[in-house]
Short mmCIF file of C-alpha atoms in Angstrom, two decimals:
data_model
loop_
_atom_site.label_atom_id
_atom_site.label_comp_id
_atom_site.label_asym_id
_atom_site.label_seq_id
_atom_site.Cartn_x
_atom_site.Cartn_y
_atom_site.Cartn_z
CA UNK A 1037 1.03 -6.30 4.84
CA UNK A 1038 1.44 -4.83 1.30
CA UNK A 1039 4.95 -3.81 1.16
CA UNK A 1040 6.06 -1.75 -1.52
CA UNK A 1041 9.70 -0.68 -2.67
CA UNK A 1042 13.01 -0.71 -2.64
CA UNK A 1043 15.10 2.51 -0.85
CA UNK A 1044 15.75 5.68 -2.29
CA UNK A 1045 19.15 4.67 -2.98
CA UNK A 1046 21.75 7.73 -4.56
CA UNK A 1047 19.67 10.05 -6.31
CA UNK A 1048 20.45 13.48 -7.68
CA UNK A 1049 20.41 16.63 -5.56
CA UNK A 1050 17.46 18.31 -4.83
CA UNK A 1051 17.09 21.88 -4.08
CA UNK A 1052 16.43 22.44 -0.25
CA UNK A 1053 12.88 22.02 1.45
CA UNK A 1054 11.22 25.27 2.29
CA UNK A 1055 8.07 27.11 2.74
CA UNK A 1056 6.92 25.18 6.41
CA UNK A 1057 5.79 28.49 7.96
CA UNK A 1058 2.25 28.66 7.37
CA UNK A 1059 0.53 26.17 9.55
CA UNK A 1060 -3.06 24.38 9.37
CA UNK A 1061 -5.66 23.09 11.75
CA UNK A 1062 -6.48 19.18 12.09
CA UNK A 1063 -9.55 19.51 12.15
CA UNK A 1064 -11.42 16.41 11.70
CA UNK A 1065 -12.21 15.73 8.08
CA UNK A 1066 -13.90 12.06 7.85
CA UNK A 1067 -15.88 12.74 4.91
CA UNK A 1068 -15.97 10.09 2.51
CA UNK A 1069 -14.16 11.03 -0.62
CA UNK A 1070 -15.42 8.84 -3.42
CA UNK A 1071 -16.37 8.80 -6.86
CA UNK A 1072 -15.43 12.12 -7.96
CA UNK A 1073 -13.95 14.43 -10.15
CA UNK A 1074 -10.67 16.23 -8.99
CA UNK A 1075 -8.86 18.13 -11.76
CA UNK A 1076 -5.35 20.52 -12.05
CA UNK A 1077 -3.92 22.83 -14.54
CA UNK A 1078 -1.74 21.07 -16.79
CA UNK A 1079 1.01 23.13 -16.78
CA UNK A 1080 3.41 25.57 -14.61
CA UNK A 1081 0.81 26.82 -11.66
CA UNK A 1082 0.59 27.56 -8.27
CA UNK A 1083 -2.67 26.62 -6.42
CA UNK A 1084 -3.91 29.49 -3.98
CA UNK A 1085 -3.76 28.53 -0.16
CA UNK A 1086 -6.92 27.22 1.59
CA UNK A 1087 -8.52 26.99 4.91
CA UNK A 1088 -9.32 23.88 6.86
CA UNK A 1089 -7.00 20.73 6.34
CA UNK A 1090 -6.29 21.11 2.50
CA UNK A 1091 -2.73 20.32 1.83
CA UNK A 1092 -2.23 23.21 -0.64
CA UNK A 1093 0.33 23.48 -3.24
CA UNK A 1094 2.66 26.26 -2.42
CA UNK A 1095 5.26 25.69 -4.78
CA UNK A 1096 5.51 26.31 -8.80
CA UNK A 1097 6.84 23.89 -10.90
CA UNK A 1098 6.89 23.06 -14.35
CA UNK A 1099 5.50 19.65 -15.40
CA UNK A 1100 7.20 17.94 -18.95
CA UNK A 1101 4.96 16.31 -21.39
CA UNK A 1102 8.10 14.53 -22.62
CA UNK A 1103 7.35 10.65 -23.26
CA UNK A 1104 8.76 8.08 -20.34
CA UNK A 1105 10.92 6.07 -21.87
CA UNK A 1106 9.97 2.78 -20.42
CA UNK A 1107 9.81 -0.64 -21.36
CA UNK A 1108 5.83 -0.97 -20.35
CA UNK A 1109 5.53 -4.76 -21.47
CA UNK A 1110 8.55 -5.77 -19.12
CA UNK A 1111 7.59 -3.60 -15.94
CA UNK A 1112 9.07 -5.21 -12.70
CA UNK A 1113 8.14 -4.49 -9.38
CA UNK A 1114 11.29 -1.80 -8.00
CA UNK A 1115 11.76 1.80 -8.12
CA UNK A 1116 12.02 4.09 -11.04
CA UNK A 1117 12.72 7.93 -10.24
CA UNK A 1118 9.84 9.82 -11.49
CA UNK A 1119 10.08 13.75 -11.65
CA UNK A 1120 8.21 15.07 -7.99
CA UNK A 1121 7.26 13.97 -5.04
CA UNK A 1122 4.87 15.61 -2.17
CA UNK A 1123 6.55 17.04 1.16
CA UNK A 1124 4.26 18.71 4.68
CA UNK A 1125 6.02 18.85 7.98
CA UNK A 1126 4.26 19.14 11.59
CA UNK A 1127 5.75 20.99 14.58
CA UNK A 1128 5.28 20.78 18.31
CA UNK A 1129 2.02 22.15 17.89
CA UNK A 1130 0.85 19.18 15.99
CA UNK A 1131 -0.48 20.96 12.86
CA UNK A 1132 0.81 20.10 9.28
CA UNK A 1133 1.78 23.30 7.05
CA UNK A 1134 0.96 23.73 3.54
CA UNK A 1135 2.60 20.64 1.37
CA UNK A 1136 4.88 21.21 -1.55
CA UNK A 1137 5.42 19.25 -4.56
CA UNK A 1138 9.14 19.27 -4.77
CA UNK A 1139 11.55 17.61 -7.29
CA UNK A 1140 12.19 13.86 -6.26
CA UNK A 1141 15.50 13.56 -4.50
CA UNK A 1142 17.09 13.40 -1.39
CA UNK A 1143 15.95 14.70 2.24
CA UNK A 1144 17.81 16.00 4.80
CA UNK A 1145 17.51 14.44 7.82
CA UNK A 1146 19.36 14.69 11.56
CA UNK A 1147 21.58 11.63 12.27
CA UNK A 1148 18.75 11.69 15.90
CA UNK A 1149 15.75 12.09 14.02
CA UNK A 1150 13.49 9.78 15.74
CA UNK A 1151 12.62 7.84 12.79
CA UNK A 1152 16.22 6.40 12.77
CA UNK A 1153 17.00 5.99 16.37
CA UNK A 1154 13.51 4.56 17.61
CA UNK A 1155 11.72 3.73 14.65
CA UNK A 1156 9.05 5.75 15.00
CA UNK A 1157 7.69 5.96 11.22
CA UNK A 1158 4.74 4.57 9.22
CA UNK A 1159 3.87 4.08 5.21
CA UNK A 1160 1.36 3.44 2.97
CA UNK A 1161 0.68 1.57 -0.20
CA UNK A 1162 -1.85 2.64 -2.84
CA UNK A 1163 -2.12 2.44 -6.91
CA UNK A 1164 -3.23 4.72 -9.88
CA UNK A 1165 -4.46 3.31 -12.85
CA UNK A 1166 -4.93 4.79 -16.54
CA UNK A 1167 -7.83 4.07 -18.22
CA UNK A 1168 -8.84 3.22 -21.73
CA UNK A 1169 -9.77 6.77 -22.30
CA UNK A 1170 -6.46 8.06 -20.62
CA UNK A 1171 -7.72 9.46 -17.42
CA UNK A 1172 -6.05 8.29 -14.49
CA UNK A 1173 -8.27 6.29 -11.19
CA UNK A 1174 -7.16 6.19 -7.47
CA UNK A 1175 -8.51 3.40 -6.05
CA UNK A 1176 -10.20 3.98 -2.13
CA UNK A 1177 -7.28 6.49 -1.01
CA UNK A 1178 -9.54 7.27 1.87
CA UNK A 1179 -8.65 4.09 3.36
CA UNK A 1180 -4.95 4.62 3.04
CA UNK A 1181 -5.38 7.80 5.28
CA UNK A 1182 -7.90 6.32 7.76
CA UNK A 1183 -4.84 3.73 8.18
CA UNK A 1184 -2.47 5.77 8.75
CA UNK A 1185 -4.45 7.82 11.28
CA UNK A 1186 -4.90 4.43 13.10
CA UNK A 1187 -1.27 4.06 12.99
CA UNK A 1188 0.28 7.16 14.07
CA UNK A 1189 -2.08 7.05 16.93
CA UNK A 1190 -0.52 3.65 17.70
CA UNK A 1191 2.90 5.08 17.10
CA UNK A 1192 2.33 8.22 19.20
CA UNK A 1193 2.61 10.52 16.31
CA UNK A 1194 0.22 12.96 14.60
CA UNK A 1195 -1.42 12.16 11.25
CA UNK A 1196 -2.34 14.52 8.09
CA UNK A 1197 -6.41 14.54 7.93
CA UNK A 1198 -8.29 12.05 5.71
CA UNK A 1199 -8.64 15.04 3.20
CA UNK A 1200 -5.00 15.96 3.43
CA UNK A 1201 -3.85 12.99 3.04
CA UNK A 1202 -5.92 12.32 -0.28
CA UNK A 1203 -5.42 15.86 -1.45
CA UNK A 1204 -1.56 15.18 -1.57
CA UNK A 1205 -2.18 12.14 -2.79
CA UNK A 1206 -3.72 13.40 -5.77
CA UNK A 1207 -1.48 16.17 -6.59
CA UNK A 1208 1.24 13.94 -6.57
CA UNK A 1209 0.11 11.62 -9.06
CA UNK A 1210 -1.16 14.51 -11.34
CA UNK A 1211 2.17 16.32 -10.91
CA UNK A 1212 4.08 12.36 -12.43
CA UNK A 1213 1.20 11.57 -14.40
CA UNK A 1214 3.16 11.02 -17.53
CA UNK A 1215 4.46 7.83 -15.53
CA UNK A 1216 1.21 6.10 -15.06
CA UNK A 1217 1.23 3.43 -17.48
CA UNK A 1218 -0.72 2.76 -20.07
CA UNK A 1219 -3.75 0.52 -19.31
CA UNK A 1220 -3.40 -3.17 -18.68
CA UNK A 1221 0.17 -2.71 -18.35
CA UNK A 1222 1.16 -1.56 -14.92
CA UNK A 1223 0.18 0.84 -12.51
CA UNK A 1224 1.76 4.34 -10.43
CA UNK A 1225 2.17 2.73 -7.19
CA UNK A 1226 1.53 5.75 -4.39
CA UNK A 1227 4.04 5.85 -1.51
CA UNK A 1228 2.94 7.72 1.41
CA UNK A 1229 5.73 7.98 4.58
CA UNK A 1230 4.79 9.45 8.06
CA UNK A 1231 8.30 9.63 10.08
CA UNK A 1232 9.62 11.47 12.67
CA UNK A 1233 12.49 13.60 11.32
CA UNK A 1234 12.65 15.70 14.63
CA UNK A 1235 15.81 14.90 16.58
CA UNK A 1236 15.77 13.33 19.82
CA UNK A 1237 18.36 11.70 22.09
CA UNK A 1238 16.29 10.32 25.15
CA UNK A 1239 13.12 7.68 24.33
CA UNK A 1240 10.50 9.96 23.49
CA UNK A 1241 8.46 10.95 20.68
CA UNK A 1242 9.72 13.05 18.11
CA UNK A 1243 9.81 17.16 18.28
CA UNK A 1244 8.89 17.32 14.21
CA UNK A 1245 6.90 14.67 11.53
CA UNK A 1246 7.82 15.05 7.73
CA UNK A 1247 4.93 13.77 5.53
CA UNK A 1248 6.01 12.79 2.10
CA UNK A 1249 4.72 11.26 -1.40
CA UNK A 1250 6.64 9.31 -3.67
CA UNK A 1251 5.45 7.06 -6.99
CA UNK A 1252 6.96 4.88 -9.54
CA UNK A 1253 5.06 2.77 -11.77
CA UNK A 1254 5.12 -0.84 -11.25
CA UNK A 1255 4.18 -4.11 -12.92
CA UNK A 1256 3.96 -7.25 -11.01
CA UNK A 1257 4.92 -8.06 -7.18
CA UNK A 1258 5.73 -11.60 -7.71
CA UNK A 1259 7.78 -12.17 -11.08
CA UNK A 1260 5.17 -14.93 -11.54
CA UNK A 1261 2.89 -12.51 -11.96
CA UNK A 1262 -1.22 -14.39 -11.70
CA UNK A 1263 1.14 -17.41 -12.38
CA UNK A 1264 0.70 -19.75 -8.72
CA UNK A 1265 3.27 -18.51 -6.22
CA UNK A 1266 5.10 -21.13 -3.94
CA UNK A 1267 5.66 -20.44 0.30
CA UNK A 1268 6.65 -21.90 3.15
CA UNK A 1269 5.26 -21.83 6.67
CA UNK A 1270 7.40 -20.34 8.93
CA UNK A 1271 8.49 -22.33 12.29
CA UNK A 1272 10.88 -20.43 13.85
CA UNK A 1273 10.12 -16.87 13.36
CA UNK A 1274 7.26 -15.04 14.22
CA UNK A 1275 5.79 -11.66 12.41
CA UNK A 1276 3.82 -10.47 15.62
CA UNK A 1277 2.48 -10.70 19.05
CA UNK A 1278 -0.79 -10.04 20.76
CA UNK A 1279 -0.05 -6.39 22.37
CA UNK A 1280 2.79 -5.17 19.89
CA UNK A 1281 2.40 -3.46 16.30
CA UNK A 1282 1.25 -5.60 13.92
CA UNK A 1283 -1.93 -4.14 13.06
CA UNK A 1284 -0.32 -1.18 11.99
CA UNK A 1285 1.63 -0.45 8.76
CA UNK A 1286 5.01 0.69 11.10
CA UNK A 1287 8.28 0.43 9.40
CA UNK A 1288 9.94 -1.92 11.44
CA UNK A 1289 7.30 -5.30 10.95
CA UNK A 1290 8.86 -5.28 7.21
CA UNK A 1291 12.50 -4.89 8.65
CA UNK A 1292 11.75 -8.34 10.90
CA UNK A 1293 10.43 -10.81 7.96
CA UNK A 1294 13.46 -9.88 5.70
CA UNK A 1295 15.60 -12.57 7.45
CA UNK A 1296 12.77 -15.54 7.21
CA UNK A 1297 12.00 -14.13 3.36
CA UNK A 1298 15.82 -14.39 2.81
CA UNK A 1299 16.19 -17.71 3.99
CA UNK A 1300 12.75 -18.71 1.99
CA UNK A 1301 14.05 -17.53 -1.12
CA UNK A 1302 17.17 -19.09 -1.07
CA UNK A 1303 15.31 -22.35 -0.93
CA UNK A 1304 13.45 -21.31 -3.76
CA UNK A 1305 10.19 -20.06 -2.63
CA UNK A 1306 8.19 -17.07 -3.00
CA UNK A 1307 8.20 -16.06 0.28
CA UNK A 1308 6.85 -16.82 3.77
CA UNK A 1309 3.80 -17.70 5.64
CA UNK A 1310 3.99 -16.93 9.10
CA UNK A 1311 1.98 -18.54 12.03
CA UNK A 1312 0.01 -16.98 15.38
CA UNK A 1313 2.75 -16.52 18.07
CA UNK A 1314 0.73 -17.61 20.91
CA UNK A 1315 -0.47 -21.39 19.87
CA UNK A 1316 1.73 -21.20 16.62
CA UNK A 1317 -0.96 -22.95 14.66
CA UNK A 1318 -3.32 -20.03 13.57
CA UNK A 1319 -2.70 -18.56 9.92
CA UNK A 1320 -1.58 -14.49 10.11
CA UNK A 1321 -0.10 -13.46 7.06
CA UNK A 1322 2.66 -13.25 4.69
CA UNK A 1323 5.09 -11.05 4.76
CA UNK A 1324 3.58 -8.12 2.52
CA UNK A 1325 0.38 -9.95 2.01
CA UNK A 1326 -3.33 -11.20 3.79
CA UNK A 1327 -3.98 -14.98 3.26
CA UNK A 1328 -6.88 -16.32 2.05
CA UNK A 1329 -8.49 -20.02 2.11
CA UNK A 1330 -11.26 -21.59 -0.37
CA UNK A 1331 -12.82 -25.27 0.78
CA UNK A 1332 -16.30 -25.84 -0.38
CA UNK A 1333 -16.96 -22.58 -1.93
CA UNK A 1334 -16.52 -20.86 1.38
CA UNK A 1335 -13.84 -18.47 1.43
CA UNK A 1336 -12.00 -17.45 4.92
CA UNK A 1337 -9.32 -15.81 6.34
CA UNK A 1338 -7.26 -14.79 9.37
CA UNK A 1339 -9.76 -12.27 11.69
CA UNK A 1340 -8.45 -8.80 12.34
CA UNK A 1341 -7.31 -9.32 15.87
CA UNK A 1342 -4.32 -6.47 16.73
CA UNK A 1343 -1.35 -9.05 15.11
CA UNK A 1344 -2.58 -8.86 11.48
CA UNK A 1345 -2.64 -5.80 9.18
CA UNK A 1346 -6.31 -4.44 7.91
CA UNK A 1347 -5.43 -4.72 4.46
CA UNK A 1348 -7.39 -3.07 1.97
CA UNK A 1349 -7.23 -5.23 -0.58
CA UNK A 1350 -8.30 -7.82 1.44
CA UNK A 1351 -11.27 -5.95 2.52
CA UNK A 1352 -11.94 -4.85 -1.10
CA UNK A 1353 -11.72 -8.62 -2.04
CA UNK A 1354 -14.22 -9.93 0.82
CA UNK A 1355 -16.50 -7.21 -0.01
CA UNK A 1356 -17.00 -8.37 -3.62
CA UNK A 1357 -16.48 -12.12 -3.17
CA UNK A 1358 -19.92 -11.22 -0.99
CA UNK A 1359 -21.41 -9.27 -3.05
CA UNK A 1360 -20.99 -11.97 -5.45
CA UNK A 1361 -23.10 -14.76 -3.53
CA UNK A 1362 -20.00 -16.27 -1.94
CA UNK A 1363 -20.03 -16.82 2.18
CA UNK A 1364 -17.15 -15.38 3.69
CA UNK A 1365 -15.55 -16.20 7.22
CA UNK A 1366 -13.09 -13.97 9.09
CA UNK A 1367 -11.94 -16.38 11.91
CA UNK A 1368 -8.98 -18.07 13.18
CA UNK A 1369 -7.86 -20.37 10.49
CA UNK A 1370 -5.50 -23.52 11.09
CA UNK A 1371 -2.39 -24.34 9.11
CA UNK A 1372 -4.22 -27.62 8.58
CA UNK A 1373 -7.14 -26.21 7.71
CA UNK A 1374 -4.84 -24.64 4.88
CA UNK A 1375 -3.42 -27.93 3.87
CA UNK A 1376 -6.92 -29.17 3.02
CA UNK A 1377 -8.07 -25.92 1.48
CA UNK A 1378 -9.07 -26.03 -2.33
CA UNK A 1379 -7.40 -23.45 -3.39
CA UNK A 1380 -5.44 -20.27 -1.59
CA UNK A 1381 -4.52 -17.40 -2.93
CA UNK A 1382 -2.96 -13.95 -1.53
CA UNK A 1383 -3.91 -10.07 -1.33
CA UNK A 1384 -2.29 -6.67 -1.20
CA UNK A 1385 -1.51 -3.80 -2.68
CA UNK A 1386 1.47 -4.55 -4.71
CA UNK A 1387 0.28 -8.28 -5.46
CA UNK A 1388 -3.63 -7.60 -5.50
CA UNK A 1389 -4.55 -11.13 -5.78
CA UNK A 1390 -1.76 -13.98 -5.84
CA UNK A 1391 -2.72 -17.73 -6.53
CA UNK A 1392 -1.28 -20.11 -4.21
CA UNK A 1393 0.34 -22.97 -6.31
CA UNK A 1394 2.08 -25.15 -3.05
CA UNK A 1395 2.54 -24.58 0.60
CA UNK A 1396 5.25 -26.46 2.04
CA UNK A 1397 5.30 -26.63 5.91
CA UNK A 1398 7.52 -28.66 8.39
CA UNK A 1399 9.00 -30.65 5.33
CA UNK A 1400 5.84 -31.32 3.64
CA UNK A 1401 4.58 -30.32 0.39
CA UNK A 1402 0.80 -29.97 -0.83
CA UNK A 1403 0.13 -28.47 -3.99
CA UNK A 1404 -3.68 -27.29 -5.14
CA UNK A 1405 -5.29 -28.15 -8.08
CA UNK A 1406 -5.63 -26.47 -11.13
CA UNK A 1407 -1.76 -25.37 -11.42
CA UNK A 1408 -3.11 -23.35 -8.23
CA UNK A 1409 -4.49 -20.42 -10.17
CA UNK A 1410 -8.33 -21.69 -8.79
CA UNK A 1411 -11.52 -20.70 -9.95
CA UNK A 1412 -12.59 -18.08 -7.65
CA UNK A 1413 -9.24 -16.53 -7.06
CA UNK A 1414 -9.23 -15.94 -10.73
CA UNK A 1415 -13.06 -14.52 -10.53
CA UNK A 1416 -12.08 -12.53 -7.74
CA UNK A 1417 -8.85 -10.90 -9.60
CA UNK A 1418 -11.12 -10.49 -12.71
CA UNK A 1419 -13.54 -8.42 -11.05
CA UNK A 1420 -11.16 -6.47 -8.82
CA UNK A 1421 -8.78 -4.81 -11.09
CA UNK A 1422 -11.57 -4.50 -14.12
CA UNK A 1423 -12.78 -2.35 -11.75
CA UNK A 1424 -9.72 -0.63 -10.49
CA UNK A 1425 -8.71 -0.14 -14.22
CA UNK A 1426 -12.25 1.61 -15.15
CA UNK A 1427 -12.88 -1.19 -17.59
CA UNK A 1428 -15.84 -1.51 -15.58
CA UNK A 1429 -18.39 0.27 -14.22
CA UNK A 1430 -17.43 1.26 -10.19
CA UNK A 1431 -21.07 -0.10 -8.41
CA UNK A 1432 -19.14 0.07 -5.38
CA UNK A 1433 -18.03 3.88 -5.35
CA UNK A 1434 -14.32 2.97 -4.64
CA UNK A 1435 -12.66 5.13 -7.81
CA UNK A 1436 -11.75 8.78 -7.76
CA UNK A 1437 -10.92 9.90 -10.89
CA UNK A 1438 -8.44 12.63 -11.50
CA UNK A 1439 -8.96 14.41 -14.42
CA UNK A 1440 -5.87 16.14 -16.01
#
């Protein structure tokens, strides 16, 4: 999992959603979109419609160039209202109409839209970074929308197009670009929801989807930041089950670990490990994070079997601790296993890569060495955001730059 931020809470009015007449086709649009240049007028504009699946602007607004007033060296990890957010709604007839970029505020929403009665809504999690030269890097947003298409097929919904998604993507984080922060000190993290907002009374699937886009720029997940994190293994609770939703980023696996994470937390620990549901001795994941295991130089983790999400950072990360000589194993991996490792360390979008300092399961305590922050975790981090901050070159063709 990679699980994100906090709810919209009470936030000012915003002037009422319009413009969902003109419809487009969902076509299939799997093209790779990597390692390119996407630019946008800077100020007041309206982009003209386009064919295909292009999530067009249809709306004008007027972008500030008024300074955030943030504290950048004390950036948590919660939301901060930034000035717009991204808005495309779907009908019966399964095709997504133009998007909008729309001052950030409130929705309206029936009290039987399906997303609140049945639960039938997915998100995703992605970053921005600014580099040193003040352009502003998306890092692999083409994942993000193949995952969601995986997903809403799952969740018996329709899905905006790979280049929909990552067109909306993009114009959203241009339109708040003044909240990227500055490099080295944060990141825009990218909030994509699929729900349905159609209102239904019987089980079925919704009548109407709402996609929307929402940012706020972040610092670290875990207040200890690339400081060793402490969890528990879970006993009682499980995450998933073979059959269910788990490999999918739907809404309600976050709503189930909140009780275990409560309970962890109170005890003092970072959060929770939780354990295969079928022999309840097989590592899945934690609750907004993949799990990784180092013994030997050999690096493994929990396969991609249905109960565990397909992060990205955790493919990102096994693609470059390979291409960096290292043997990597995606298997089923014991919780002893994991109390012999050598080091362990977590991934995800809002944590990228955590250092295990202690797991503590069924009353017992091991700690790893090295105050847990363990050579290749470190190496691993090192290389992964240099590259996802532009501070190095991109050999892997995982950064679209937006130019502004």
């Amino acid at each position: 999992m990679e699980l994100g931020l906090a709810s919209l809470g009470a936030l000012p009015p915003a002037p009422p959603l319009a413009g969902w007449l003109t419809r487009h086709s969902l076509s299939p649009c799997l093209n790779k979109i990597q390692n390119h240049i996407y630019s946008m007028p800077s100020l007041s504009y309206k982009v003209p419609s386009v064919t295909e699946c292009h999530a067009s602007l249809s709306t004008n607004y007027m972008e500030t160039s008024q300074a955030v007033d943030l504290d950048w060296e004390n950036l948590g990890f919660g939301l901060v209202e930034t000035d717009f957010m991204y808005v495309a709604k779907c009908g019966p007839d399964g095709n997504f109409s133009k998007g909008e970029v729309l001052p950030f505020g409130p929705i309206a929403v029936s009290p039987s839209a399906g997303v609140l009665n049945y639960g039938q809504g997915l998100f995703e999690g992605l970053k921005a970074y600014r580099k040193t030269d003040g352009s502003i890097l998306l890092f692999r947003p083409e994942e993000n929308a193949t995952r969601m298409i995986t997903g809403a097929d799952r969740m018996c919904m329709p899905a905006p197009t790979v280049e929909q998604f990552v067109d909306a993507v993009k114009q959203t984080v241009l339109a708040n670009k003044r909240w990227v922060p500055p490099t080295s000190k944060g990141s825009l993290y990218i909030r994509p929801l699929l729900m349905g907002s159609g209102a239904v009374l019987g089980l079925a699937p919704a009548p109407e989807y709402t996609f929307i886009i929402f940012v706020s720029p972040v610092g670290n997940y875990f207040k200890e930041g690339l400081s060793p994190i402490n969890l528990i293994v879970e006993d009682k609770f499980h995450r998933a089950s073979p059959g269910g939703t788990g490999g999918v980023k739907t809404i309600g696996n976050y709503a189930l670990v909140l009780k275990a994470q409560k309970i962890a937390k109170g005890k003092g620990y970072s959060d929770v490990l939780y354990l295969d549901a079928v022999h309840d001795k097989y590592l899945e994941e934690v609750s907004s994070c993949n799990i990784f295991v180092v013994k030997d130089n050999v690096i493994s983790t929990p396969a991609i079997k249905g109960t565990i999400l397909p992060g990205i950072t955790r493919k990102s990360i096994i693609e470059v601790a390979q291409s960096k000589g290292f043997k990597v194993e995606e298997r089923l991996v014991s919780v002893d296993e994991l109390l012999n490792a050598d080091e362990v360390f977590c991934t995800g979008t809002a944590v990228v890569v955590s250092p295990v300092g202690s797991i503590t399961y069924l009353g017992k305590r091991v700690e790893y060495g090295n105050q847990g922050v363990g050579v290749i975790s470190q190496q691993l981090y090192k290389s992964l955001t240099s590259l996802q901050m532009g501070l190095v070159e991109d050999c892997m063709g995982w950064t679209v730059q937006l130019n502004q």
